[in-house]
Amino acid sequence: MGAVFEFATATRIVFGAGKAALVPALVKECGASKVLIVTGKRTERAQPLALALAGLGVEHAVFPIDGEPTVDHVRRGVLVGRGCDAVVGWGGGSALDGGKAIAALLGNGGDPLDYLEVVGRGQTLSRPSLPFVAVPTTAGTGSEVTRNAVLGVPQSQVKASLRSPFMLPSVAVVDPDLLIGLPTEVLRSSALDALAQNIEPFLSSAANPLTDALCQQGIERSARSVRRAVLDGPDGAARDDLALASLYGGLALANAGLGAVHGFAAPLGGMFNAPHGAVCAALLAATLDVNHRALQSRAPTHAALPRFEKLGLWLAGAPDAGAAVAWVISLCRDLGVPGLATYGVRPADVPQVVAKAKSASSMKKNPLVLTDEELTEILTRSL
């Protein structure tokens, strides 16, 4: 049987250095008269946008999200956004995910838990979100082209997605120059998240020819630029590579899913105060190794097995799964990526994290279902 797949993304993608200057006009094109600007904790980064909107006669309100977004952030953002007819997310993944969720609820009403997966009621959105313009200022989540928003649910100690085709951004503006001046730890965390989000869709049970092409580009660009960008600061070429890798990862994960790395990241992010990208980096090498061995022993004819050789070639120049694992370990060591224990994860926490990870939506697209013992090994090795 030939390839059969669907592909969905933002209505329009604008990429290039300096393209952030187009955002006010793009917002105006959406027909907006009042805009909610959702930012990270540093609202001053979006001040030029606010001034430019005012110059075009567009009113605005600003809502900052300090830390990773939660259902409470979204509830408060909806209150601030009453009367707005468009939303701009200007910031990292927190601002983009929070902005997407706020735009969805402003268009549909209700509470985040009405629509949230896993721990919510899982209802579907019945109406489009407000027009949403996504402007990433980090290069990691790819949230500017995905149809979901990952939200923390503190009372359940987990992160889960609010997901709908209605949540795809109206416009994604990806300007690599917005990475200039990014703190090293944020650059590292986001770049490694992007790498994981290219590797996992490539190994996913839902991989397809279009996402494969994106993943290869994203992995190769990450491999040649992440180390020097983090250690020496990103020059123009590296900024382009990181921004494209993040964009490609977002396009790929939105259409092919993820895997065990992000399956673990959901409960770990809800239970511990750990940066998402750093969690993914800490898990990636062990997850690759355990997945490869599980396929060899339990599914030796699985289509994902030859893909590990391609990973080795793209990352390390050697068509071997062990080379891919060794390359990730070396990268994390060189960049000073800490293990999960740094964030308070203890051996005693492993059974609870494993139990929660098994029900995470990302785990469903892992190339095969991992046993409790295999999941325990991944988590234990990542401490």
XYZ file of C-alpha atoms in Angstrom, residues 61-378:
318
model
C -3.930 44.605 26.196
C -0.892 42.699 27.484
C -0.950 39.461 29.458
C 2.385 38.032 30.714
C 2.880 34.356 31.573
C 5.616 33.883 34.162
C 6.856 30.318 33.834
C 5.218 27.498 31.925
C 1.474 27.976 31.274
C -1.155 26.455 33.522
C -4.926 26.249 33.378
C -5.042 29.157 35.834
C -2.900 31.303 33.524
C -5.384 30.649 30.730
C -8.367 31.501 32.906
C -6.794 34.825 33.866
C -5.754 35.530 30.289
C -9.313 35.036 29.071
C -10.511 37.655 31.545
C -7.858 40.133 30.362
C -8.696 39.360 26.729
C -12.434 40.063 26.913
C -13.328 42.436 24.097
C -10.284 41.541 21.999
C -10.799 40.157 18.501
C -7.312 38.702 17.913
C -4.411 37.343 19.965
C -0.659 37.621 19.385
C 1.702 35.223 21.140
C 5.124 36.903 21.383
C 7.668 34.858 23.298
C 8.792 31.305 23.950
C 6.660 28.192 24.067
C 4.880 29.378 27.206
C 3.594 32.537 25.527
C 2.622 30.672 22.363
C 0.865 27.776 24.087
C -0.816 30.085 26.564
C -1.866 32.432 23.761
C -3.293 29.601 21.666
C -5.353 28.307 24.594
C -6.616 31.797 25.445
C -7.572 32.435 21.801
C -9.428 29.108 21.746
C -11.437 29.861 24.878
C -12.206 33.417 23.774
C -13.718 31.876 20.655
C -15.526 29.004 22.360
C -16.194 29.873 25.990
C -15.925 27.392 28.819
C -13.052 26.374 31.071
C -9.708 24.828 30.020
C -10.605 21.601 31.803
C -13.672 21.239 29.585
C -11.357 20.555 26.634
C -8.107 19.256 28.120
C -6.895 15.727 27.297
C -6.079 13.037 29.884
C -7.131 14.935 33.023
C -9.906 17.121 31.573
C -13.279 16.354 30.045
C -11.843 16.098 26.540
C -14.641 17.977 24.810
C -13.964 19.165 21.257
C -13.875 22.834 20.323
C -16.965 23.649 18.269
C -15.917 27.050 16.915
C -12.704 28.594 15.575
C -10.294 30.321 17.929
C -9.833 34.049 17.634
C -7.252 34.840 14.940
C -3.866 33.972 16.448
C -0.505 35.320 15.281
C 2.442 33.336 16.664
C 5.876 34.965 16.991
C 8.447 32.667 18.668
C 11.388 34.353 20.379
C 13.076 31.042 21.244
C 13.845 28.099 18.954
C 12.506 24.982 20.590
C 8.827 24.199 20.869
C 7.622 24.702 17.297
C 4.362 25.818 18.886
C 3.908 28.413 16.153
C 2.734 25.652 13.778
C 1.020 23.131 16.067
C -2.641 22.591 16.865
C -2.281 22.107 20.606
C -1.360 23.959 23.773
C 0.401 22.145 26.620
C -0.910 23.323 29.970
C 0.092 22.463 33.519
C -2.620 21.171 35.830
C -1.124 21.622 39.314
C -3.868 19.755 41.148
C -3.163 16.660 39.020
C 0.628 17.192 38.914
C 0.708 16.715 35.161
C 0.811 18.586 31.873
C -1.787 17.860 29.214
C -2.839 19.250 25.856
C -5.777 21.283 24.722
C -5.936 20.208 21.082
C -7.989 21.083 18.014
C -7.524 21.907 14.311
C -9.210 25.204 15.214
C -6.082 26.091 17.229
C -3.676 26.210 14.288
C -2.281 29.765 14.150
C -3.521 32.128 11.469
C 0.029 33.342 10.844
C 3.398 32.154 12.146
C 6.213 34.714 11.940
C 9.606 33.107 12.569
C 12.408 35.676 12.804
C 15.807 34.137 13.689
C 17.090 37.531 14.825
C 14.767 37.348 17.828
C 17.225 34.773 19.239
C 19.864 37.489 19.695
C 20.548 38.038 23.384
C 18.751 34.890 24.519
C 20.183 33.575 27.826
C 22.456 30.574 27.328
C 20.346 28.248 29.461
C 17.207 29.136 27.478
C 19.026 28.684 24.172
C 20.329 25.287 25.305
C 17.003 24.051 26.636
C 15.011 25.157 23.599
C 17.550 23.864 21.050
C 17.599 20.416 22.646
C 13.809 20.363 22.762
C 13.814 21.088 19.027
C 16.266 18.248 18.422
C 14.055 15.809 20.334
C 11.034 17.040 18.412
C 12.695 16.163 15.129
C 13.981 12.767 16.268
C 10.756 11.505 17.842
C 8.449 12.181 14.863
C 11.007 10.461 12.620
C 10.763 7.325 14.786
C 7.025 7.708 15.408
C 4.518 5.026 14.466
C 2.732 7.759 12.466
C 5.759 9.003 10.493
C 5.088 9.818 6.843
C 7.205 10.898 3.849
C 6.545 14.602 4.334
C 7.405 14.656 8.041
C 10.445 12.451 7.331
C 11.837 15.105 4.991
C 11.279 17.827 7.575
C 12.845 15.741 10.341
C 15.969 15.016 8.318
C 16.463 18.714 7.671
C 15.804 19.573 11.314
C 18.152 16.904 12.659
C 20.987 17.808 10.302
C 20.662 21.525 11.049
C 20.598 20.839 14.795
C 23.590 18.531 14.574
C 25.782 21.112 12.873
C 24.733 24.159 14.903
C 23.523 23.372 18.436
C 26.912 22.814 20.071
C 28.630 25.915 18.692
C 25.534 28.091 19.083
C 25.223 27.313 22.787
C 28.942 27.368 23.583
C 29.980 30.342 21.420
C 26.764 32.247 20.843
C 24.666 31.890 17.692
C 25.848 33.726 14.586
C 23.450 34.418 11.727
C 23.830 30.991 10.124
C 23.343 29.196 13.439
C 20.286 31.307 14.259
C 18.749 30.290 10.939
C 19.512 26.617 11.633
C 18.050 26.679 15.131
C 14.915 28.537 14.062
C 14.364 26.205 11.118
C 14.977 23.101 13.237
C 12.358 24.317 15.696
C 9.905 25.092 12.901
C 10.456 21.719 11.217
C 10.051 19.918 14.533
C 6.755 21.678 15.167
C 5.483 20.794 11.692
C 6.580 17.175 12.158
C 5.203 16.589 15.645
C 1.861 18.179 14.746
C 1.437 15.617 11.971
C 3.350 12.531 13.120
C 3.307 12.744 16.916
C 6.141 12.261 19.387
C 7.194 9.394 21.660
C 8.474 8.284 25.050
C 10.679 11.340 25.656
C 7.665 13.629 25.593
C 5.504 10.967 27.198
C 7.751 11.274 30.253
C 8.050 15.057 29.945
C 4.316 15.514 30.583
C 4.238 14.101 34.136
C 7.756 15.281 34.986
C 6.855 18.837 34.030
C 3.751 18.652 36.173
C 5.439 17.096 39.213
C 8.754 18.972 39.263
C 9.992 22.471 38.485
C 12.062 21.477 35.484
C 12.536 23.231 32.112
C 10.834 21.202 29.407
C 13.794 21.203 27.023
C 16.227 20.140 29.738
C 13.927 17.241 30.669
C 13.813 16.108 27.040
C 17.596 16.357 26.752
C 18.123 14.290 29.888
C 15.795 11.558 28.583
C 16.789 11.427 24.923
C 19.867 9.170 24.943
C 18.399 6.476 27.208
C 15.102 6.555 25.314
C 16.847 6.036 21.981
C 18.894 3.153 23.374
C 15.999 1.362 25.087
C 13.693 1.806 22.090
C 16.333 0.380 19.767
C 16.959 -2.673 21.962
C 13.221 -3.246 22.444
C 12.672 -3.224 18.687
C 15.591 -5.584 18.105
C 14.347 -8.090 20.681
C 10.563 -7.878 20.234
C 9.979 -6.514 16.725
C 13.060 -7.289 14.608
C 11.249 -6.583 11.317
C 9.810 -3.248 12.494
C 10.086 -0.407 9.973
C 11.557 1.902 12.627
C 14.753 -0.124 13.081
C 16.565 1.089 9.932
C 15.687 4.635 10.951
C 18.077 4.415 13.886
C 20.914 3.916 11.423
C 19.854 7.083 9.599
C 19.894 8.951 12.914
C 23.465 7.803 13.473
C 24.411 9.022 10.007
C 22.758 12.436 10.358
C 23.996 13.079 13.892
C 27.401 11.434 13.993
C 28.299 10.562 10.420
C 28.078 6.815 11.101
C 25.038 4.676 10.131
C 24.715 3.054 13.526
C 22.203 3.413 16.370
C 24.999 3.323 18.936
C 26.645 6.301 17.245
C 23.415 8.282 17.574
C 23.152 7.495 21.288
C 26.829 8.315 21.879
C 26.457 11.619 20.001
C 23.520 12.691 22.184
C 25.409 11.735 25.360
C 28.454 13.711 24.203
C 26.346 16.742 23.287
C 24.589 16.816 26.645
C 27.913 16.454 28.468
C 29.537 19.255 26.471
C 26.586 21.580 27.034
C 26.307 20.768 30.733
C 22.802 19.292 30.580
C 21.937 18.070 34.082
C 20.218 14.810 34.900
C 16.683 14.690 36.235
C 17.905 14.406 39.824
C 18.897 18.069 39.597
C 15.197 18.915 39.565
C 14.348 16.747 42.552
C 13.444 13.493 40.810
C 14.391 10.621 43.107
C 14.505 6.856 42.566
C 11.436 6.606 44.802
C 9.500 8.760 42.321
C 10.141 6.447 39.380
C 7.078 4.147 39.745
C 4.671 7.083 39.947
C 6.225 8.842 36.955
C 6.146 5.629 34.917
C 2.479 5.076 35.754
C 1.554 8.617 34.675
C 3.727 8.534 31.549
C 1.954 5.423 30.243
C -1.260 7.425 29.796
C 0.376 10.502 28.235
C -0.826 11.268 24.715
C 2.739 11.474 23.336
C 3.470 7.904 24.446
C 0.892 6.581 21.967
C 3.137 7.321 18.973
C 6.283 5.677 20.347
C 7.441 3.124 17.747
C 6.281 0.306 20.031
C 4.631 -0.023 23.436
C 7.362 -0.143 26.075
C 7.070 -2.381 29.122
C 7.124 -1.031 32.667
C 10.635 -2.421 33.012
C 11.813 -0.578 29.894
C 10.196 2.664 30.995
C 11.781 2.279 34.416
C 15.199 1.774 32.831
C 14.859 4.967 30.760
